[in-house]
């Protein structure tokens, strides 16, 4: 008995349908053979520096007394003077905010006659009132620091300089990052003997805002006749990645 002749699936279809499938398969094969577009991936960096225009001062008053009420009364008196002085220096109420307030006992070590350890006893109380002050005119910062110290502030935990509205500067850094990426892409394409085509994608890798810049400690400031302030500069950076077609 003769073996049946194997036939292609297309030969089993009507001629018109078989021709349509043949063209479809040919088109798919041609698309597969077409290579993916050649591209270059490049990263650009941009940065913009500017002088800070705002400062945040962490200052406050710490008082002690035999009782909590005594320590609190002394603290309240001193803080009222600080608030009054800040207002007279042009600081608005919205730019003064209590950031920490605490009342806690101060313990004393008591030794017995036979030097045996004993449980510490409360020797008094300490009240701490911490205030965050926003200074929008840096030309007045030194005078404001002098004033609060003179009026009774005995705690300064830090001064942070910043830029009030950094977004426009950050956008400039982003533009510089794209420009830097395009310059490098042109350099590499020229060295490789290829031409740049259209930009196929742009992605931002991230951006950085200015880091806090702190002034010297209160202990050092208290010895100065006036408080020198150096705000310096702050830098914002941006990084982008471009995928560009090459011909």
Coordinates of N, CA and C in Angstrom, one line a residue:
X1 N 0.8 -1.2 0.0 CA 0.0 0.0 0.0 C 0.9 1.2 0.0
X2 N 0.7 2.1 -1.0 CA 1.6 3.3 -1.1 C 1.4 4.2 0.1
X3 N 2.6 4.8 0.5 CA 2.6 5.8 1.6 C 1.9 7.1 1.2
X4 N 1.0 7.7 2.0 CA 0.4 8.9 1.6 C 1.4 10.0 1.5
X5 N 1.2 10.9 0.5 CA 2.1 12.0 0.3 C 1.8 13.1 1.3
X6 N 2.9 13.6 2.0 CA 2.7 14.6 3.0 C 2.6 16.0 2.2
X7 N 1.6 16.8 2.7 CA 1.4 18.0 2.1 C 1.5 19.2 3.1
X8 N 1.9 20.4 2.6 CA 2.0 21.5 3.4 C 0.6 22.0 3.8
X9 N 0.4 22.6 5.0 CA -0.9 23.1 5.3 C -1.5 24.1 4.3
X10 N -0.6 24.9 3.7 CA -1.1 25.9 2.7 C -1.7 25.2 1.5
X11 N -1.1 24.0 1.1 CA -1.6 23.3 -0.1 C -3.0 22.8 0.1
X12 N -3.4 22.7 1.4 CA -4.7 22.1 1.7 C -5.8 23.2 1.7
X13 N -5.4 24.5 1.6 CA -6.3 25.6 1.6 C -6.7 26.0 0.1
X14 N -7.8 26.7 0.0 CA -8.2 27.2 -1.4 C -7.1 28.1 -1.9
X15 N -6.9 28.2 -3.2 CA -5.8 29.0 -3.8 C -5.8 30.4 -3.3
X16 N -6.9 31.1 -3.3 CA -7.0 32.5 -2.9 C -6.6 32.7 -1.5
X17 N -7.1 31.8 -0.6 CA -6.7 32.0 0.9 C -5.3 31.6 1.1
X18 N -4.8 30.6 0.4 CA -3.4 30.2 0.5 C -2.5 31.4 0.1
X19 N -2.8 32.1 -1.0 CA -2.0 33.3 -1.4 C -2.0 34.4 -0.4
X20 N -3.2 34.6 0.3 CA -3.2 35.6 1.3 C -2.3 35.3 2.5
X21 N -2.3 34.0 2.9 CA -1.5 33.6 4.0 C 0.0 33.7 3.6
X22 N 0.3 33.4 2.4 CA 1.7 33.5 1.9 C 2.2 34.9 2.0
X23 N 1.4 35.9 1.6 CA 1.8 37.3 1.7 C 2.0 37.7 3.2
X24 N 1.1 37.2 4.0 CA 1.1 37.5 5.5 C 2.4 37.0 6.1
X25 N 2.7 35.7 5.8 CA 3.9 35.1 6.3 C 5.2 35.8 5.8
X26 N 5.1 36.2 4.5 CA 6.3 36.9 4.0 C 6.5 38.3 4.7
X27 N 5.4 39.0 4.9 CA 5.5 40.3 5.6 C 6.1 40.1 7.0
X28 N 5.6 39.1 7.7 CA 6.1 38.9 9.1 C 7.6 38.5 9.1
X29 N 8.0 37.7 8.1 CA 9.4 37.4 8.0 C 10.2 38.6 7.7
X30 N 9.7 39.5 6.9 CA 10.5 40.7 6.5 C 10.6 41.6 7.8
X31 N 9.5 41.7 8.6 CA 9.6 42.6 9.8 C 10.5 42.0 10.8
X32 N 10.6 40.7 10.9 CA 11.5 40.0 11.8 C 13.0 40.3 11.4
X33 N 13.2 40.3 10.1 CA 14.5 40.4 9.6 C 15.0 41.9 9.8
X34 N 14.1 42.8 9.9 CA 14.5 44.2 10.1 C 15.1 44.4 11.5
X35 N 16.2 44.9 11.6 CA 16.9 45.1 12.8 C 16.3 46.2 13.7
X36 N 16.4 46.1 15.0 CA 15.9 47.1 15.9 C 16.8 48.4 15.6
X37 N 16.2 49.6 15.8 CA 16.9 50.8 15.5 C 18.1 50.9 16.4
X38 N 19.2 51.4 15.8 CA 20.4 51.5 16.6 C 20.3 52.8 17.4
X39 N 20.7 52.7 18.7 CA 20.6 53.9 19.6 C 21.9 54.1 20.4
X40 N 22.0 55.3 21.0 CA 23.0 55.6 21.9 C 22.3 56.0 23.2
X41 N 22.7 55.5 24.3 CA 22.2 55.9 25.6 C 23.2 56.7 26.4
X42 N 22.9 57.9 26.7 CA 23.8 58.8 27.3 C 23.2 59.5 28.6
X43 N 24.0 59.8 29.6 CA 23.6 60.4 30.8 C 24.2 61.8 30.9
X44 N 23.5 62.8 31.3 CA 24.0 64.2 31.4 C 23.7 64.7 32.8
X45 N 24.6 65.5 33.3 CA 24.5 66.1 34.6 C 24.5 67.6 34.5
X46 N 23.7 68.2 35.4 CA 23.5 69.7 35.4 C 23.5 70.2 36.8
X47 N 24.0 71.4 37.1 CA 24.0 71.9 38.4 C 23.9 73.4 38.4
X48 N 23.3 74.0 39.4 CA 23.1 75.4 39.5 C 23.4 75.8 41.0
X49 N 24.2 76.8 41.2 CA 24.5 77.3 42.5 C 23.9 78.6 42.8
X50 N 23.5 78.9 44.0 CA 23.0 80.2 44.4 C 23.2 80.4 45.9
X51 N 23.1 81.7 46.2 CA 23.3 82.0 47.6 C 21.9 81.8 48.3
X52 N 22.0 81.2 49.6 CA 20.7 81.1 50.3 C 20.0 82.4 50.6
X53 N 18.7 82.4 50.7 CA 18.0 83.6 51.0 C 17.1 83.5 52.2
X54 N 17.2 82.4 53.0 CA 16.4 82.2 54.1 C 17.2 81.3 55.1
X55 N 16.9 81.5 56.4 CA 17.6 80.8 57.5 C 16.6 80.3 58.5
X56 N 16.8 79.1 59.1 CA 16.0 78.6 60.2 C 16.9 78.4 61.4
X57 N 16.5 79.2 62.4 CA 17.3 79.2 63.7 C 16.6 78.4 64.7
X58 N 17.3 77.4 65.3 CA 16.8 76.6 66.4 C 17.4 77.2 67.7
X59 N 16.5 77.9 68.5 CA 17.0 78.6 69.7 C 16.0 78.3 70.8
X60 N 16.4 78.6 72.0 CA 15.4 78.3 73.1 C 16.0 78.7 74.5
X61 N 15.3 78.3 75.5 CA 15.7 78.7 76.9 C 15.6 77.4 77.7
X62 N 16.6 77.2 78.5 CA 16.6 76.1 79.5 C 16.8 76.7 80.9
X63 N 15.9 76.3 81.8 CA 15.9 76.8 83.1 C 15.8 75.7 84.1
X64 N 16.3 75.9 85.3 CA 16.2 74.9 86.4 C 15.6 75.6 87.7
X65 N 15.0 74.8 88.5 CA 14.5 75.2 89.8 C 14.3 74.1 90.7
X66 N 14.1 74.4 92.0 CA 13.9 73.4 93.0 C 12.6 72.6 92.7
X67 N 11.6 73.3 92.2 CA 10.3 72.7 91.9 C 10.1 72.9 90.4
X68 N 9.1 72.1 89.9 CA 8.8 72.2 88.4 C 8.1 73.6 88.2
X69 N 7.3 74.0 89.1 CA 6.7 75.3 88.9 C 7.7 76.5 88.9
X70 N 8.7 76.4 89.7 CA 9.7 77.4 89.8 C 10.5 77.4 88.5
X71 N 10.9 76.3 88.0 CA 11.6 76.2 86.7 C 10.8 76.7 85.6
X72 N 9.5 76.3 85.6 CA 8.6 76.7 84.5 C 8.4 78.3 84.5
X73 N 8.2 78.8 85.7 CA 8.0 80.3 85.8 C 9.2 81.0 85.3
X74 N 10.4 80.6 85.6 CA 11.6 81.2 85.1 C 11.7 81.1 83.6
X75 N 11.4 79.9 83.1 CA 11.4 79.7 81.6 C 10.4 80.6 80.9
X76 N 9.2 80.7 81.4 CA 8.2 81.5 80.8 C 8.6 82.9 80.7
X77 N 9.2 83.4 81.8 CA 9.6 84.8 81.8 C 10.7 85.1 80.7
X78 N 11.6 84.2 80.6 CA 12.7 84.3 79.6 C 12.2 84.2 78.2
X79 N 11.3 83.2 78.0 CA 10.8 83.0 76.6 C 9.9 84.2 76.2
X80 N 9.2 84.8 77.1 CA 8.4 86.0 76.7 C 9.2 87.1 76.3
X81 N 10.4 87.3 76.9 CA 11.3 88.3 76.5 C 11.9 88.0 75.1
X82 N 12.2 86.7 74.8 CA 12.7 86.3 73.5 C 11.6 86.5 72.4
X83 N 10.4 86.2 72.7 CA 9.3 86.4 71.7 C 9.2 87.9 71.5
X84 N 9.2 88.7 72.5 CA 9.0 90.1 72.4 C 10.2 90.7 71.5
X85 N 11.4 90.3 71.8 CA 12.6 90.8 71.1 C 12.5 90.4 69.6
X86 N 12.1 89.2 69.3 CA 12.0 88.7 67.9 C 11.0 89.5 67.2
X87 N 9.8 89.8 67.8 CA 8.8 90.7 67.2 C 9.3 92.1 66.9
X88 N 10.1 92.6 67.8 CA 10.7 94.0 67.6 C 11.7 94.0 66.5
X89 N 12.3 92.8 66.3 CA 13.3 92.7 65.2 C 12.7 92.4 63.9
X90 N 11.4 92.4 63.8 CA 10.7 92.2 62.5 C 10.3 90.8 62.2
X91 N 10.4 89.9 63.1 CA 10.0 88.5 62.9 C 8.5 88.4 63.1
X92 N 7.8 87.9 62.1 CA 6.3 87.8 62.2 C 6.0 86.5 63.1
X93 N 4.8 86.5 63.6 CA 4.4 85.4 64.5 C 4.3 84.1 63.7
X94 N 4.0 84.1 62.4 CA 3.9 82.9 61.6 C 5.3 82.3 61.4
X95 N 6.4 83.1 61.7 CA 7.7 82.6 61.5 C 8.4 82.2 62.8
X96 N 7.5 82.0 63.9 CA 8.0 81.5 65.2 C 7.2 80.3 65.6
X97 N 7.8 79.2 65.8 CA 7.1 78.0 66.1 C 7.8 77.2 67.1
X98 N 7.1 76.8 68.2 CA 7.6 76.0 69.2 C 7.9 74.6 68.7
X99 N 9.1 74.1 68.8 CA 9.5 72.8 68.2 C 9.7 71.8 69.3
X100 N 9.9 72.2 70.5 CA 10.1 71.2 71.6 C 9.8 71.9 72.9
X101 N 9.1 71.2 73.8 CA 8.9 71.7 75.2 C 8.9 70.5 76.1
X102 N 9.7 70.6 77.1 CA 9.8 69.4 78.1 C 10.1 69.9 79.5
X103 N 9.5 69.1 80.4 CA 9.8 69.3 81.9 C 10.2 68.0 82.4
X104 N 11.4 67.9 83.0 CA 11.8 66.7 83.6 C 12.7 66.9 84.8
X105 N 12.7 65.9 85.7 CA 13.5 66.0 86.9 C 15.0 65.9 86.7
X106 N 15.7 66.6 87.6 CA 17.1 66.5 87.7 C 17.5 65.7 88.9
X107 N 18.2 64.6 88.7 CA 18.5 63.7 89.8 C 19.9 64.0 90.4
X108 N 20.0 63.7 91.7 CA 21.2 63.9 92.4 C 21.7 62.5 93.0
X109 N 23.0 62.3 92.9 CA 23.5 61.1 93.5 C 23.8 61.3 95.0
X110 N 23.3 60.5 95.8 CA 23.4 60.6 97.3 C 24.2 59.4 97.8
X111 N 25.3 59.8 98.6 CA 26.1 58.8 99.2 C 25.8 58.6 100.6
X112 N 25.7 57.3 101.0 CA 25.5 57.1 102.4 C 26.8 57.1 103.2
X113 N 26.7 57.0 104.5 CA 27.9 57.1 105.3 C 28.8 55.9 105.1
X114 N 28.2 54.8 104.7 CA 29.0 53.6 104.5 C 29.3 53.4 103.0
X115 N 29.0 54.5 102.2 CA 29.3 54.5 100.8 C 28.6 53.4 100.0
X116 N 27.5 52.9 100.5 CA 26.7 51.9 99.8 C 25.9 52.7 98.7
X117 N 25.7 52.1 97.5 CA 24.9 52.8 96.5 C 23.5 53.0 96.9
X118 N 22.9 54.1 96.6 CA 21.5 54.4 97.0 C 20.8 54.9 95.7
X119 N 19.5 54.8 95.8 CA 18.7 55.3 94.6 C 18.8 56.8 94.5
X120 N 19.1 57.4 93.3 CA 19.2 58.8 93.2 C 17.9 59.5 93.5
X121 N 18.0 60.7 94.1 CA 16.8 61.4 94.4 C 16.7 62.7 93.5
X122 N 15.5 63.2 93.5 CA 15.2 64.4 92.6 C 15.8 65.6 93.4
X123 N 16.7 66.3 92.7 CA 17.2 67.5 93.3 C 16.6 68.8 92.8
X124 N 15.9 68.7 91.7 CA 15.2 69.8 91.1 C 14.6 69.5 89.8
X125 N 14.2 70.5 89.0 CA 13.5 70.3 87.7 C 14.1 71.2 86.7
X126 N 14.1 70.7 85.4 CA 14.6 71.4 84.3 C 13.5 71.6 83.3
X127 N 13.3 72.8 82.7 CA 12.4 73.1 81.7 C 13.1 73.5 80.4
X128 N 12.8 72.9 79.3 CA 13.4 73.3 78.1 C 12.3 73.7 77.1
X129 N 12.5 74.9 76.5 CA 11.5 75.4 75.5 C 12.3 75.7 74.2
X130 N 12.1 75.0 73.2 CA 12.8 75.1 71.9 C 12.0 75.8 70.9
X131 N 12.6 76.8 70.2 CA 11.8 77.6 69.2 C 12.5 77.5 67.8
X132 N 11.7 77.3 66.8 CA 12.3 77.5 65.4 C 11.9 78.8 64.8
X133 N 12.9 79.6 64.5 CA 12.6 80.9 64.0 C 13.0 81.0 62.5
X134 N 12.1 81.5 61.6 CA 12.4 81.6 60.2 C 12.8 83.1 60.0
X135 N 14.0 83.2 59.5 CA 14.6 84.6 59.2 C 14.6 84.7 57.7
X136 N 13.8 85.6 57.1 CA 13.7 85.8 55.7 C 14.6 86.9 55.1
X137 N 15.2 87.7 56.0 CA 16.1 88.7 55.6 C 17.5 88.4 56.3
X138 N 18.4 87.8 55.5 CA 19.6 87.3 56.1 C 20.5 88.5 56.6
X139 N 20.3 89.7 56.1 CA 21.1 90.8 56.5 C 20.8 91.1 58.0
X140 N 19.6 90.7 58.5 CA 19.3 90.9 59.9 C 19.6 89.8 60.8
X141 N 20.1 88.7 60.2 CA 20.3 87.5 61.0 C 21.3 87.7 62.2
X142 N 22.5 88.3 61.9 CA 23.4 88.5 63.0 C 22.9 89.3 64.1
X143 N 22.1 90.4 63.8 CA 21.5 91.2 64.9 C 20.4 90.4 65.6
X144 N 19.7 89.6 65.0 CA 18.7 88.8 65.6 C 19.3 87.8 66.6
X145 N 20.4 87.2 66.2 CA 21.1 86.2 67.1 C 21.6 87.0 68.3
X146 N 22.2 88.1 68.1 CA 22.6 88.9 69.3 C 21.5 89.2 70.2
X147 N 20.4 89.6 69.7 CA 19.2 90.0 70.5 C 18.7 88.9 71.3
X148 N 18.5 87.7 70.7 CA 17.9 86.6 71.5 C 18.8 86.1 72.6
X149 N 20.1 86.1 72.3 CA 21.1 85.8 73.4 C 21.0 86.8 74.5
X150 N 21.0 88.0 74.2 CA 21.0 89.1 75.2 C 19.7 89.0 76.0
X151 N 18.6 88.6 75.4 CA 17.3 88.6 76.1 C 17.1 87.3 76.9
X152 N 18.0 86.4 76.8 CA 17.9 85.2 77.7 C 17.9 83.9 77.0
X153 N 18.0 83.8 75.7 CA 18.2 82.5 75.1 C 19.5 81.9 75.4
X154 N 19.5 80.8 76.0 CA 20.8 80.1 76.3 C 21.0 78.8 75.6
X155 N 20.3 78.6 74.6 CA 20.4 77.3 73.8 C 20.3 77.7 72.3
X156 N 21.2 77.3 71.5 CA 21.2 77.4 70.1 C 21.7 76.1 69.5
X157 N 20.8 75.3 69.0 CA 21.2 73.9 68.5 C 21.5 73.9 67.0
X158 N 21.3 75.0 66.3 CA 21.7 75.0 64.9 C 21.0 76.1 64.1
X159 N 21.7 76.5 63.0 CA 21.1 77.4 62.0 C 21.2 76.7 60.7
X160 N 20.1 76.6 60.0 CA 20.1 76.0 58.7 C 19.8 77.0 57.6
X161 N 20.7 77.1 56.6 CA 20.5 78.0 55.5 C 19.8 77.3 54.4
X162 N 19.0 77.9 53.6 CA 18.3 77.3 52.5 C 17.9 78.3 51.5
X163 N 17.3 77.8 50.4 CA 16.7 78.7 49.4 C 15.2 78.5 49.4
X164 N 14.5 79.7 49.6 CA 13.1 79.7 49.8 C 12.3 79.0 48.7
X165 N 12.6 79.4 47.4 CA 11.9 78.8 46.3 C 12.9 78.2 45.3
X166 N 13.3 77.0 45.5 CA 14.4 76.3 44.7 C 13.9 75.8 43.4
X167 N 12.6 75.7 43.1 CA 12.1 75.1 41.9 C 12.7 75.7 40.6
X168 N 12.6 77.0 40.5 CA 13.2 77.6 39.2 C 14.6 77.3 39.0
X169 N 15.4 77.3 40.1 CA 16.8 76.9 40.0 C 17.0 75.4 39.6
X170 N 16.2 74.6 40.2 CA 16.3 73.2 39.9 C 15.9 72.9 38.4
X171 N 14.9 73.7 37.9 CA 14.6 73.5 36.5 C 15.8 73.9 35.6
X172 N 16.5 74.9 36.0 CA 17.7 75.3 35.2 C 18.7 74.2 35.2
X173 N 18.9 73.5 36.4 CA 19.8 72.4 36.5 C 19.4 71.3 35.6
X174 N 18.1 71.1 35.4 CA 17.5 70.0 34.5 C 17.8 70.3 33.1
X175 N 17.7 71.6 32.7 CA 18.0 72.0 31.3 C 19.5 71.8 31.1
X176 N 20.3 72.2 32.0 CA 21.8 72.0 31.8 C 22.1 70.5 31.7
X177 N 21.4 69.6 32.4 CA 21.6 68.2 32.3 C 21.3 67.7 30.9
X178 N 20.2 68.1 30.3 CA 19.8 67.7 29.0 C 20.9 68.2 28.0
X179 N 21.3 69.5 28.1 CA 22.3 70.1 27.3 C 23.6 69.3 27.4
X180 N 24.0 68.9 28.6 CA 25.2 68.2 28.8 C 25.1 66.8 28.1
X181 N 24.0 66.1 28.2 CA 23.8 64.8 27.6 C 23.9 64.9 26.0
X182 N 23.3 66.0 25.5 CA 23.3 66.1 24.0 C 24.8 66.4 23.5
X183 N 25.5 67.2 24.3 CA 26.9 67.5 23.9 C 27.7 66.3 23.9
X184 N 27.5 65.4 24.9 CA 28.3 64.2 25.0 C 27.9 63.2 23.8
X185 N 26.6 63.2 23.5 CA 26.1 62.3 22.5 C 26.7 62.7 21.1
X186 N 26.8 64.0 20.9 CA 27.4 64.5 19.6 C 28.9 64.2 19.6
X187 N 29.5 64.2 20.7 CA 30.9 63.9 20.7 C 31.2 62.4 20.4
X188 N 30.4 61.6 21.1 CA 30.5 60.1 20.8 C 30.1 59.7 19.4
X189 N 29.1 60.4 18.9 CA 28.6 60.0 17.5 C 29.6 60.5 16.5
X190 N 30.2 61.6 16.7 CA 31.3 62.1 15.8 C 32.5 61.2 15.8
X191 N 32.9 60.8 17.0 CA 34.0 59.9 17.1 C 33.8 58.5 16.5
X192 N 32.5 58.1 16.5 CA 32.1 56.8 15.9 C 31.7 56.8 14.5
X193 N 31.6 58.0 13.9 CA 31.3 58.2 12.5 C 29.9 57.9 12.2
X194 N 29.0 58.2 13.2 CA 27.5 58.0 12.9 C 26.8 59.4 13.1
X195 N 25.6 59.4 12.7 CA 24.8 60.7 12.8 C 23.7 60.5 13.8
X196 N 23.4 61.5 14.6 CA 22.4 61.4 15.6 C 21.0 61.6 14.9
X197 N 20.1 60.8 15.4 CA 18.7 61.0 14.9 C 17.8 61.6 16.0
X198 N 16.6 61.2 16.0 CA 15.6 61.7 17.0 C 15.9 61.2 18.4
X199 N 15.5 62.0 19.4 CA 15.5 61.5 20.8 C 14.3 60.6 21.0
X200 N 14.6 59.4 21.4 CA 13.5 58.4 21.6 C 12.9 58.4 23.0
X201 N 13.7 58.7 24.0 CA 13.2 58.8 25.3 C 14.1 59.7 26.2
X202 N 13.5 60.3 27.2 CA 14.2 61.1 28.2 C 13.7 60.7 29.6
X203 N 14.6 60.3 30.4 CA 14.3 59.9 31.8 C 15.1 60.6 32.8
X204 N 14.5 61.1 33.9 CA 15.3 61.8 35.0 C 15.7 60.7 36.0
X205 N 17.0 60.8 36.3 CA 17.6 59.8 37.2 C 17.4 60.3 38.7
X206 N 17.2 61.6 38.8 CA 17.0 62.2 40.1 C 17.6 63.6 40.2
X207 N 17.3 64.3 41.2 CA 17.8 65.6 41.5 C 18.1 65.8 43.0
X208 N 19.0 66.6 43.3 CA 19.3 66.8 44.7 C 19.1 68.3 45.1
X209 N 18.5 68.5 46.3 CA 18.3 69.8 46.8 C 19.5 70.1 47.7
X210 N 19.6 71.4 48.1 CA 20.7 71.8 48.9 C 20.7 71.1 50.3
X211 N 21.9 70.7 50.7 CA 22.0 70.2 52.1 C 22.1 71.3 53.1
X212 N 21.6 71.0 54.3 CA 21.6 72.0 55.4 C 23.0 72.5 55.7
X213 N 23.2 73.7 55.9 CA 24.5 74.3 56.3 C 24.3 75.0 57.6
X214 N 25.1 74.5 58.6 CA 24.9 74.9 60.0 C 26.0 75.9 60.4
X215 N 25.7 76.8 61.3 CA 26.6 77.8 61.8 C 27.3 77.2 63.0
X216 N 28.3 78.0 63.5 CA 29.0 77.5 64.7 C 28.2 77.5 65.9
X217 N 28.7 76.9 67.0 CA 27.9 76.6 68.2 C 27.6 77.8 69.0
X218 N 26.6 77.7 69.9 CA 26.2 78.8 70.7 C 27.4 79.2 71.6
X219 N 28.1 78.2 72.1 CA 29.2 78.5 73.1 C 30.2 79.5 72.5
X220 N 30.5 79.3 71.2 CA 31.4 80.1 70.5 C 30.8 81.5 70.2
X221 N 29.5 81.5 69.9 CA 28.9 82.7 69.5 C 28.8 83.7 70.8
X222 N 28.5 83.1 71.9 CA 28.3 83.9 73.1 C 29.5 84.7 73.5
X223 N 30.7 84.3 73.0 CA 31.9 85.1 73.4 C 32.2 86.2 72.4
X224 N 31.4 86.2 71.3 CA 31.7 87.2 70.2 C 30.9 88.5 70.6
X225 N 31.5 89.7 70.2 CA 30.9 90.9 70.4 C 29.7 91.0 69.5
X226 N 29.8 90.5 68.3 CA 28.8 90.4 67.3 C 28.8 89.1 66.6
X227 N 27.7 88.7 66.0 CA 27.7 87.4 65.5 C 27.9 87.4 64.0
X228 N 29.1 87.0 63.5 CA 29.3 87.0 62.0 C 28.5 85.8 61.4
X229 N 28.0 86.0 60.2 CA 27.2 85.0 59.6 C 27.7 84.9 58.1
X230 N 28.0 83.6 57.8 CA 28.4 83.3 56.4 C 27.5 82.3 55.8
X231 N 26.7 82.6 54.9 CA 25.7 81.7 54.4 C 26.2 80.9 53.2
X232 N 27.3 81.3 52.6 CA 27.9 80.6 51.5 C 27.0 80.4 50.3
X233 N 27.2 79.3 49.6 CA 26.4 79.0 48.4 C 25.8 77.5 48.6
X234 N 24.7 77.3 47.9 CA 24.2 76.0 47.8 C 24.0 75.5 46.4
X235 N 24.1 74.2 46.1 CA 24.1 73.7 44.8 C 23.0 72.7 44.6
X236 N 22.2 72.9 43.5 CA 21.2 71.9 43.1 C 21.7 71.2 41.9
X237 N 21.5 69.9 41.9 CA 21.9 69.1 40.7 C 20.8 68.2 40.1
X238 N 21.0 67.9 38.9 CA 20.0 67.0 38.2 C 20.7 66.1 37.3
X239 N 20.2 64.9 37.1 CA 20.8 63.9 36.2 C 19.7 63.3 35.3
X240 N 19.9 63.3 34.0 CA 19.0 62.7 33.0 C 19.7 61.7 32.1
X241 N 18.9 60.8 31.5 CA 19.4 59.9 30.6 C 18.6 60.0 29.3
X242 N 19.3 60.1 28.2 CA 18.7 60.2 26.8 C 19.0 58.9 26.0
X243 N 17.9 58.5 25.3 CA 18.1 57.4 24.3 C 17.9 58.0 23.0
X244 N 19.0 58.1 22.2 CA 18.9 58.8 20.9 C 19.2 57.8 19.7
X245 N 18.4 57.9 18.7 CA 18.6 57.0 17.5 C 19.8 57.5 16.8
X246 N 20.6 56.6 16.2 CA 21.7 56.9 15.4 C 21.6 56.3 14.0
X247 N 22.0 57.0 13.0 CA 21.9 56.6 11.6 C 23.3 56.2 11.1

